[in-house]
Amino acid sequence: MNSTTDPGITVSYLISAVLFILALRGLSHPETARRGNLLGMAGMAIAILATLDHPGMLLGGAAVIILGIVIGGAVGAIVARRVNMTALPQLVAAFHSLVGLAAVFVAASALNAPQSFGIGTPGHLRLESLIEMSVGLAIGSITFTGAVIAFAKLQALMSGSPIIFPGQHKLNLGIGILILALVVMFVISGGSQTLFWIVAALSLAIGVLLIIPIGGADMPVVISMLNSYSGWAAAGIGFTIGNVALIVTGALVGSSGAILSYIMCKGMNRSIINVLLGGFGTDSGAAALVGATGDKSVKSGSAEDAAFIMSNASKVIVVPGYGMAVAQAQHAVREMAELLKKEGVEVKYAIHPVAGRMPGHMNVLLAEAQVPYDEVFELETINNEFSTTDVVYVIGANDVTNPAAKTNPASAIYGMPILEVDKAKTVLFVKRSMASGYAGVDNELFFRDNTMMLFGDAKKMTEEIVQALSK
């Protein structure tokens, strides 16, 4: 299946690669995202047709590939139609796990039938192919189990809190060194089946160990990091079997995921190493504020109070978070904003780069509710507007608005860029209770004089505000 043997197939793969690049460009903005999706679909269709055009494919493999496409496409269509927007992060994690597992399967196929890929014979594979195969195998295995753990945490099938035990980092380091040593032995052996599966098993294990100590607040970084891993795994396998489409698309996914991980970490003022070595949610960080705020009182209000305050404002900024996603309150929020705009109130939306459980989570939800794109702003753009804003409506966001990130050096989130909502004249904070966010840190904002807590379900509270504004 080496694409370099047929110029026509190589050109088709290059066309697919160009379409994938254009798709990524389109997906960078909500207004062009639909076109980006269509370009990506076209690129994948061309790549599939080119694969089916390989010499000898129609004699045996084409039927299996077509059957896989039909079954996978049917499952994908059903899942896409049924999944809730709130479940998108775990769905993405599940997709990443499948990409990692596919890389493992392709590596195993190349090892057992190297002559089919033009990389040698069993036990006598080309040196470069063995190295590339090892990279794809190890990263693919890590991606598979790491993504499964991320899915389990996001789906609440296991605790979302960091799972830490003594000697954890030393164990990870030891397994990592052992994997490298075994990869070298595997390459020297010419393709030992035993060493191949030992590397796979250890890589599967370290995938679990790398993700379990990461808490819920760091999940956006985990999702983008796993996205990057899946890309590099595909690229490694692409080099192994000489498939241009896999090489280019794998590199695109790997590099874009790495850049996105960097952006996410920058949004939290953290390094990727810091995330991998523990994440938010440590007991010491959570304890830093409990004593300081536990004896303070808060000011609470009703939906009618909130409606009165916002209807008399000239400017309102809505700050959505994961609580809005859980309650599926985005449509009610848009309805509330439309009523306010009819009263002459300027309404904007402020998005923190790590709000929610995955990059762009809030943007997707607002787009689903048909919120105008020109009303949605990122942190860097809108932060200087809070000081001139009458009302900020915080719905389900917590850690990304916590002033402790700026004022308390002992806090686990100290140094993380936040949406400076505390500078607004009035902050309306929708929350079910006084519980801390995913970082395990109490929010100082709850106790500020300019904050009014609106206790209750985010969707129900917003709908009650809508009713009050409609009177």
Short mmCIF file of C-alpha atoms in Angstrom, two decimals, residues 12-428:
data_model
loop_
_atom_site.label_atom_id
_atom_site.label_comp_id
_atom_site.label_asym_id
_atom_site.label_seq_id
_atom_site.Cartn_x
_atom_site.Cartn_y
_atom_site.Cartn_z
CA SER A 12 -4.55 12.41 -4.81
CA TYR A 13 -3.13 12.22 -1.30
CA LEU A 14 -1.46 15.61 -1.72
CA ILE A 15 -4.77 17.12 -2.86
CA SER A 16 -6.37 15.61 0.25
CA ALA A 17 -3.63 17.14 2.38
CA VAL A 18 -4.25 20.60 0.87
CA LEU A 19 -7.97 20.25 1.59
CA PHE A 20 -7.20 19.24 5.19
CA ILE A 21 -5.03 22.35 5.60
CA LEU A 22 -7.84 24.52 4.23
CA ALA A 23 -10.25 22.72 6.56
CA LEU A 24 -8.12 23.63 9.58
CA ARG A 25 -8.03 27.22 8.41
CA GLY A 26 -11.81 27.22 8.09
CA LEU A 27 -12.30 25.72 11.53
CA SER A 28 -10.34 28.57 13.10
CA HIS A 29 -13.41 30.84 13.02
CA PRO A 30 -17.11 30.09 13.63
CA GLU A 31 -18.22 31.86 10.44
CA THR A 32 -16.06 29.59 8.25
CA ALA A 33 -16.30 26.41 10.33
CA ARG A 34 -19.03 24.84 8.20
CA ARG A 35 -16.99 25.35 5.04
CA GLY A 36 -13.97 23.94 6.84
CA ASN A 37 -15.92 20.81 7.70
CA LEU A 38 -17.02 20.36 4.09
CA LEU A 39 -13.43 20.75 2.84
CA GLY A 40 -12.24 18.18 5.37
CA MET A 41 -14.94 15.75 4.28
CA ALA A 42 -13.97 16.23 0.63
CA GLY A 43 -10.32 15.62 1.46
CA MET A 44 -11.16 12.41 3.31
CA ALA A 45 -13.35 11.20 0.42
CA ILE A 46 -10.48 11.70 -2.04
CA ALA A 47 -8.07 9.90 0.30
CA ILE A 48 -10.43 6.93 0.62
CA LEU A 49 -10.93 6.68 -3.14
CA ALA A 50 -7.18 6.88 -3.69
CA THR A 51 -6.65 4.08 -1.17
CA LEU A 52 -9.20 1.89 -2.93
CA ASP A 53 -7.31 2.55 -6.18
CA HIS A 54 -4.14 0.85 -4.91
CA PRO A 55 -2.99 -2.02 -7.18
CA GLY A 56 -4.60 -5.27 -6.07
CA MET A 57 -6.93 -3.57 -3.60
CA LEU A 58 -10.07 -4.45 -5.54
CA LEU A 59 -9.13 -8.13 -5.42
CA GLY A 60 -9.51 -8.43 -1.68
CA GLY A 61 -9.14 -5.45 0.64
CA ALA A 62 -11.65 -3.08 -0.88
CA ALA A 63 -14.69 -5.01 0.35
CA VAL A 64 -13.40 -4.98 3.93
CA ILE A 65 -12.64 -1.25 3.77
CA ILE A 66 -16.06 -0.42 2.32
CA LEU A 67 -17.74 -2.56 5.00
CA GLY A 68 -15.77 -0.74 7.68
CA ILE A 69 -16.75 2.62 6.23
CA VAL A 70 -20.43 1.66 6.15
CA ILE A 71 -20.45 0.34 9.73
CA GLY A 72 -18.31 3.16 11.12
CA GLY A 73 -20.25 5.79 9.21
CA ALA A 74 -23.56 4.46 10.50
CA VAL A 75 -22.33 4.42 14.10
CA GLY A 76 -20.85 7.91 13.71
CA ALA A 77 -24.07 9.29 12.25
CA ILE A 78 -26.15 7.85 15.09
CA VAL A 79 -23.78 9.15 17.76
CA ALA A 80 -23.58 12.62 16.15
CA ARG A 81 -27.37 12.94 16.06
CA ARG A 82 -27.91 11.74 19.61
CA VAL A 83 -25.03 13.27 21.54
CA ASN A 84 -25.79 16.34 23.66
CA MET A 85 -23.59 19.40 23.32
CA THR A 86 -22.63 18.93 26.97
CA ALA A 87 -21.15 15.54 26.11
CA LEU A 88 -18.89 16.81 23.31
CA PRO A 89 -15.68 16.74 25.43
CA GLN A 90 -16.04 13.05 26.27
CA LEU A 91 -17.05 12.31 22.67
CA VAL A 92 -13.85 13.95 21.44
CA ALA A 93 -11.86 11.95 23.99
CA ALA A 94 -13.50 8.76 22.74
CA PHE A 95 -12.58 9.66 19.15
CA HIS A 96 -8.96 10.22 20.17
CA SER A 97 -8.88 6.78 21.78
CA LEU A 98 -10.02 5.17 18.53
CA VAL A 99 -7.31 6.97 16.54
CA GLY A 100 -4.68 5.69 18.98
CA LEU A 101 -6.04 2.15 18.78
CA ALA A 102 -6.08 2.32 14.97
CA ALA A 103 -2.39 3.26 15.01
CA VAL A 104 -1.64 0.20 17.17
CA PHE A 105 -3.58 -2.09 14.80
CA VAL A 106 -1.82 -0.72 11.70
CA ALA A 107 1.57 -1.12 13.39
CA ALA A 108 0.71 -4.74 14.21
CA SER A 109 -0.39 -5.34 10.61
CA ALA A 110 2.84 -3.86 9.26
CA LEU A 111 4.88 -6.06 11.61
CA ASN A 112 3.05 -9.25 10.65
CA ALA A 113 2.80 -8.59 6.90
CA PRO A 114 5.65 -6.19 6.03
CA GLN A 115 5.81 -7.41 2.45
CA SER A 116 2.32 -5.99 1.86
CA PHE A 117 3.66 -2.54 2.71
CA GLY A 118 7.00 -2.91 0.95
CA ILE A 119 9.05 -2.55 4.14
CA GLY A 120 10.75 -5.96 4.25
CA THR A 121 9.91 -9.49 5.29
CA PRO A 122 8.89 -10.92 8.70
CA GLY A 123 11.86 -10.64 11.05
CA HIS A 124 13.84 -8.55 8.55
CA LEU A 125 12.18 -5.14 8.36
CA ARG A 126 13.92 -1.95 7.25
CA LEU A 127 15.62 -0.05 10.07
CA GLU A 128 13.74 3.19 9.45
CA SER A 129 10.42 1.33 9.30
CA LEU A 130 11.08 -0.30 12.66
CA ILE A 131 11.82 3.09 14.24
CA GLU A 132 8.73 4.69 12.73
CA MET A 133 6.60 1.70 13.72
CA SER A 134 7.83 1.95 17.31
CA VAL A 135 6.93 5.63 17.50
CA GLY A 136 3.43 4.99 16.15
CA LEU A 137 2.93 2.01 18.44
CA ALA A 138 4.04 3.74 21.64
CA ILE A 139 2.22 7.03 21.05
CA GLY A 140 -0.88 5.25 19.76
CA SER A 141 -1.05 3.02 22.85
CA ILE A 142 -0.57 5.99 25.19
CA THR A 143 -3.26 7.92 23.32
CA PHE A 144 -5.72 5.03 23.53
CA THR A 145 -5.62 4.42 27.28
CA GLY A 146 -5.06 8.09 28.12
CA ALA A 147 -8.15 9.07 26.14
CA VAL A 148 -10.17 6.26 27.74
CA ILE A 149 -9.29 7.61 31.20
CA ALA A 150 -10.12 11.16 30.10
CA PHE A 151 -13.48 9.91 28.80
CA ALA A 152 -14.16 8.11 32.10
CA LYS A 153 -13.37 11.26 34.11
CA LEU A 154 -15.51 13.49 31.90
CA GLN A 155 -18.39 11.01 31.88
CA ALA A 156 -18.19 10.68 35.70
CA LEU A 157 -17.46 6.95 35.39
CA MET A 158 -14.52 7.62 37.70
CA SER A 159 -13.50 10.48 39.96
CA GLY A 160 -12.59 13.68 38.18
CA SER A 161 -10.22 14.58 41.01
CA PRO A 162 -6.49 13.88 40.69
CA ILE A 163 -5.58 10.29 41.64
CA ILE A 164 -2.15 10.46 43.23
CA PHE A 165 -0.06 7.85 45.05
CA PRO A 166 3.49 7.85 46.51
CA GLY A 167 6.26 7.36 43.98
CA GLN A 168 3.95 8.03 41.06
CA HIS A 169 6.33 10.24 39.08
CA LYS A 170 9.28 7.93 39.64
CA LEU A 171 7.18 5.01 38.40
CA ASN A 172 6.21 6.94 35.26
CA LEU A 173 9.84 7.89 34.65
CA GLY A 174 10.96 4.30 35.12
CA ILE A 175 8.36 2.95 32.69
CA GLY A 176 9.25 5.66 30.17
CA ILE A 177 12.94 4.76 30.27
CA LEU A 178 12.07 1.06 30.00
CA ILE A 179 9.91 1.72 26.92
CA LEU A 180 12.79 3.57 25.23
CA ALA A 181 15.20 0.73 26.03
CA LEU A 182 12.77 -1.89 24.69
CA VAL A 183 12.21 0.14 21.52
CA VAL A 184 15.98 0.12 20.90
CA MET A 185 16.04 -3.65 21.46
CA PHE A 186 13.04 -4.08 19.15
CA VAL A 187 14.79 -2.17 16.37
CA ILE A 188 18.02 -4.11 16.82
CA SER A 189 16.10 -7.42 16.78
CA GLY A 190 14.68 -6.66 13.36
CA GLY A 191 11.09 -6.79 14.60
CA SER A 192 10.62 -9.12 17.58
CA GLN A 193 6.95 -9.97 18.18
CA THR A 194 7.56 -10.35 21.92
CA LEU A 195 9.26 -6.98 22.30
CA PHE A 196 6.56 -5.34 20.15
CA TRP A 197 3.76 -6.42 22.47
CA ILE A 198 5.75 -5.64 25.64
CA VAL A 199 6.24 -2.09 24.36
CA ALA A 200 2.51 -1.92 23.57
CA ALA A 201 1.55 -3.15 27.06
CA LEU A 202 3.87 -0.72 28.87
CA SER A 203 2.68 2.16 26.69
CA LEU A 204 -0.94 1.30 27.45
CA ALA A 205 -0.06 1.33 31.17
CA ILE A 206 1.73 4.67 31.10
CA GLY A 207 -1.20 6.18 29.20
CA VAL A 208 -3.35 5.44 32.26
CA LEU A 209 -0.72 6.64 34.72
CA LEU A 210 -0.20 9.93 32.89
CA ILE A 211 -3.87 10.94 32.93
CA ILE A 212 -5.18 9.75 36.32
CA PRO A 213 -3.30 12.46 38.30
CA ILE A 214 -4.81 15.23 36.17
CA GLY A 215 -7.83 16.99 37.66
CA GLY A 216 -10.96 18.32 36.01
CA ALA A 217 -9.70 21.89 35.72
CA ASP A 218 -6.93 20.77 33.38
CA MET A 219 -9.20 18.71 31.08
CA PRO A 220 -9.11 21.27 28.23
CA VAL A 221 -5.34 20.83 28.06
CA VAL A 222 -5.67 17.04 28.28
CA ILE A 223 -8.12 16.97 25.35
CA SER A 224 -5.88 19.09 23.11
CA MET A 225 -2.79 17.15 24.22
CA LEU A 226 -4.41 13.82 23.33
CA ASN A 227 -5.41 15.34 20.01
CA SER A 228 -1.74 16.06 19.38
CA TYR A 229 -0.71 12.55 20.43
CA SER A 230 -3.20 10.97 18.03
CA GLY A 231 -1.77 13.03 15.18
CA TRP A 232 1.83 12.04 15.88
CA ALA A 233 0.80 8.41 16.17
CA ALA A 234 -0.84 8.59 12.74
CA ALA A 235 2.21 10.34 11.27
CA GLY A 236 4.53 7.66 12.65
CA ILE A 237 2.45 4.92 11.10
CA GLY A 238 2.21 6.93 7.89
CA PHE A 239 6.00 6.92 7.59
CA THR A 240 6.05 3.19 8.32
CA ILE A 241 3.74 2.26 5.45
CA GLY A 242 4.78 5.11 3.16
CA ASN A 243 1.35 6.74 3.10
CA VAL A 244 1.57 10.44 2.24
CA ALA A 245 -1.98 11.20 3.42
CA LEU A 246 -1.31 9.77 6.88
CA ILE A 247 2.01 11.57 7.17
CA VAL A 248 0.65 14.99 6.26
CA THR A 249 -2.65 14.79 8.12
CA GLY A 250 -0.98 13.25 11.16
CA ALA A 251 1.56 16.05 11.23
CA LEU A 252 -1.23 18.63 10.84
CA VAL A 253 -3.22 17.18 13.74
CA GLY A 254 -0.12 16.69 15.87
CA SER A 255 1.22 20.21 15.39
CA SER A 256 -2.17 21.93 15.69
CA GLY A 257 -2.91 19.96 18.86
CA ALA A 258 0.46 20.92 20.32
CA ILE A 259 -0.12 24.60 19.51
CA LEU A 260 -3.59 24.43 21.04
CA SER A 261 -2.15 22.80 24.18
CA TYR A 262 0.30 25.68 24.43
CA ILE A 263 -2.51 28.20 24.08
CA MET A 264 -4.52 26.41 26.76
CA CYS A 265 -1.56 26.33 29.14
CA LYS A 266 -0.88 30.00 28.48
CA GLY A 267 -4.52 30.68 29.32
CA MET A 268 -3.90 29.09 32.74
CA ASN A 269 -0.37 30.49 33.18
CA ARG A 270 0.96 26.94 33.40
CA SER A 271 3.47 24.80 31.56
CA ILE A 272 2.53 21.52 29.89
CA ILE A 273 5.03 19.75 32.19
CA ASN A 274 3.24 21.21 35.21
CA VAL A 275 -0.08 19.87 33.93
CA LEU A 276 1.32 16.40 33.31
CA LEU A 277 2.90 16.27 36.74
CA GLY A 278 -0.25 16.77 38.74
CA GLY A 279 -2.70 19.37 37.51
CA PHE A 280 -5.08 21.47 39.55
CA GLY A 281 -7.12 20.20 42.43
CA THR A 282 -4.37 19.66 45.00
CA ASP A 283 -5.40 19.63 48.63
CA SER A 284 -2.96 22.37 49.56
CA GLY A 285 -4.37 24.72 46.93
CA ALA A 286 -7.92 24.08 48.01
CA ALA A 287 -7.09 24.66 51.64
CA ALA A 288 -5.49 28.00 51.00
CA LEU A 289 -8.79 29.87 51.00
CA VAL A 290 -11.16 27.81 53.10
CA GLY A 291 -10.28 29.46 56.34
CA ALA A 292 -10.16 32.90 54.80
CA THR A 293 -13.65 32.89 53.37
CA GLY A 294 -15.57 30.31 55.35
CA ASP A 295 -16.95 32.82 57.89
CA LYS A 296 -18.09 35.48 55.38
CA SER A 297 -21.65 36.08 54.27
CA VAL A 298 -22.95 36.45 50.76
CA LYS A 299 -25.70 38.55 49.21
CA SER A 300 -28.29 36.51 47.34
CA GLY A 301 -31.12 37.61 45.12
CA SER A 302 -33.98 36.40 42.95
CA ALA A 303 -34.65 36.26 39.24
CA GLU A 304 -36.83 39.37 39.59
CA ASP A 305 -33.95 41.24 41.24
CA ALA A 306 -31.60 40.22 38.42
CA ALA A 307 -34.09 41.21 35.73
CA PHE A 308 -34.59 44.65 37.31
CA ILE A 309 -30.84 45.27 37.59
CA MET A 310 -30.07 44.19 34.02
CA SER A 311 -33.02 46.02 32.44
CA ASN A 312 -31.74 49.25 33.99
CA ALA A 313 -28.19 48.72 32.80
CA SER A 314 -26.64 50.19 29.67
CA LYS A 315 -24.14 47.35 29.18
CA VAL A 316 -24.26 43.66 30.20
CA ILE A 317 -21.55 41.05 29.66
CA VAL A 318 -22.46 37.37 29.88
CA VAL A 319 -19.73 35.00 31.09
CA PRO A 320 -20.65 31.35 30.34
CA GLY A 321 -19.00 28.30 31.90
CA TYR A 322 -19.44 24.57 32.24
CA GLY A 323 -22.47 25.07 34.51
CA MET A 324 -24.31 26.56 31.55
CA ALA A 325 -23.38 23.50 29.49
CA VAL A 326 -24.60 21.06 32.14
CA ALA A 327 -27.92 22.87 32.48
CA GLN A 328 -28.17 23.36 28.69
CA ALA A 329 -29.05 26.97 29.35
CA GLN A 330 -27.51 28.50 26.21
CA HIS A 331 -30.86 29.00 24.46
CA ALA A 332 -32.36 30.68 27.51
CA VAL A 333 -29.28 32.93 27.74
CA ARG A 334 -29.69 34.01 24.12
CA GLU A 335 -33.39 34.72 24.70
CA MET A 336 -32.51 36.81 27.75
CA ALA A 337 -29.95 38.75 25.74
CA GLU A 338 -32.43 39.43 22.93
CA LEU A 339 -34.95 40.86 25.40
CA LEU A 340 -32.26 43.09 26.94
CA LYS A 341 -31.19 44.35 23.50
CA LYS A 342 -34.80 45.30 22.76
CA GLU A 343 -34.64 47.48 25.89
CA GLY A 344 -31.56 49.23 24.49
CA VAL A 345 -29.03 47.32 26.57
CA GLU A 346 -25.68 46.48 24.93
CA VAL A 347 -24.96 42.75 25.40
CA LYS A 348 -21.66 40.95 24.88
CA TYR A 349 -20.28 37.51 25.74
CA ALA A 350 -16.87 36.91 27.31
CA ILE A 351 -15.11 33.56 26.75
CA HIS A 352 -12.14 32.31 28.75
CA PRO A 353 -9.83 29.96 26.78
CA VAL A 354 -10.25 27.14 29.31
CA ALA A 355 -13.93 27.61 30.17
CA GLY A 356 -15.75 24.28 29.98
CA ARG A 357 -14.18 20.88 29.44
CA MET A 358 -12.55 21.30 26.04
CA PRO A 359 -11.13 24.08 23.85
CA GLY A 360 -13.93 26.11 22.26
CA HIS A 361 -16.63 24.41 24.36
CA MET A 362 -18.47 27.65 25.13
CA ASN A 363 -18.15 28.91 21.57
CA VAL A 364 -19.82 25.74 20.28
CA LEU A 365 -22.71 26.05 22.71
CA LEU A 366 -23.31 29.71 21.91
CA ALA A 367 -23.14 28.98 18.19
CA GLU A 368 -25.73 26.23 18.67
CA ALA A 369 -28.01 28.81 20.31
CA GLN A 370 -27.41 31.11 17.30
CA VAL A 371 -25.71 33.82 19.30
CA PRO A 372 -24.24 36.34 16.80
CA TYR A 373 -20.50 35.78 16.35
CA ASP A 374 -19.74 39.48 16.58
CA GLU A 375 -21.06 39.55 20.16
CA VAL A 376 -18.63 36.86 21.40
CA PHE A 377 -15.19 38.00 22.58
CA GLU A 378 -12.09 36.26 23.95
CA LEU A 379 -10.42 37.17 27.24
CA GLU A 380 -7.67 39.37 25.77
CA THR A 381 -10.17 41.43 23.81
CA ILE A 382 -12.84 42.04 26.42
CA ASN A 383 -11.01 42.14 29.76
CA ASN A 384 -10.50 45.90 29.64
CA GLU A 385 -14.28 46.43 29.24
CA PHE A 386 -15.38 45.04 32.60
CA SER A 387 -14.48 48.25 34.44
CA THR A 388 -17.00 50.14 32.27
CA THR A 389 -19.70 47.46 32.44
CA ASP A 390 -22.84 47.86 34.54
CA VAL A 391 -23.67 44.16 34.97
CA VAL A 392 -21.82 40.90 34.43
CA TYR A 393 -23.97 37.76 34.29
CA VAL A 394 -21.76 34.81 35.26
CA ILE A 395 -23.52 31.55 34.45
CA GLY A 396 -21.67 28.44 35.51
CA ALA A 397 -18.11 29.83 35.34
CA ASN A 398 -16.09 29.68 38.53
CA ASP A 399 -12.31 29.32 38.50
CA VAL A 400 -11.92 31.54 35.42
CA THR A 401 -13.46 34.48 37.33
CA ASN A 402 -11.78 33.92 40.70
CA PRO A 403 -9.81 37.02 41.88
CA ALA A 404 -7.60 34.70 43.95
CA ALA A 405 -5.66 34.07 40.74
CA LYS A 406 -4.41 37.65 41.07
CA THR A 407 -4.42 38.26 44.83
CA ASN A 408 -3.50 35.03 46.64
CA PRO A 409 0.01 33.60 45.98
CA ALA A 410 -0.90 30.52 48.04
CA SER A 411 -3.80 29.64 45.75
CA ALA A 412 -3.57 26.71 43.33
CA ILE A 413 -4.71 29.00 40.50
CA TYR A 414 -2.43 31.95 41.30
CA GLY A 415 -1.09 33.51 38.12
CA MET A 416 -3.84 32.16 35.85
CA PRO A 417 -5.27 34.90 33.60
CA ILE A 418 -8.92 35.41 34.53
CA LEU A 419 -11.92 37.34 33.26
CA GLU A 420 -11.79 40.40 35.52
CA VAL A 421 -15.52 40.48 36.20
CA ASP A 422 -14.91 41.79 39.72
CA LYS A 423 -14.27 45.23 38.19
CA ALA A 424 -17.86 45.53 36.96
CA LYS A 425 -20.41 47.63 38.85
CA THR A 426 -22.56 44.55 39.62
CA VAL A 427 -21.82 40.83 39.26
CA LEU A 428 -24.76 38.42 39.08
#
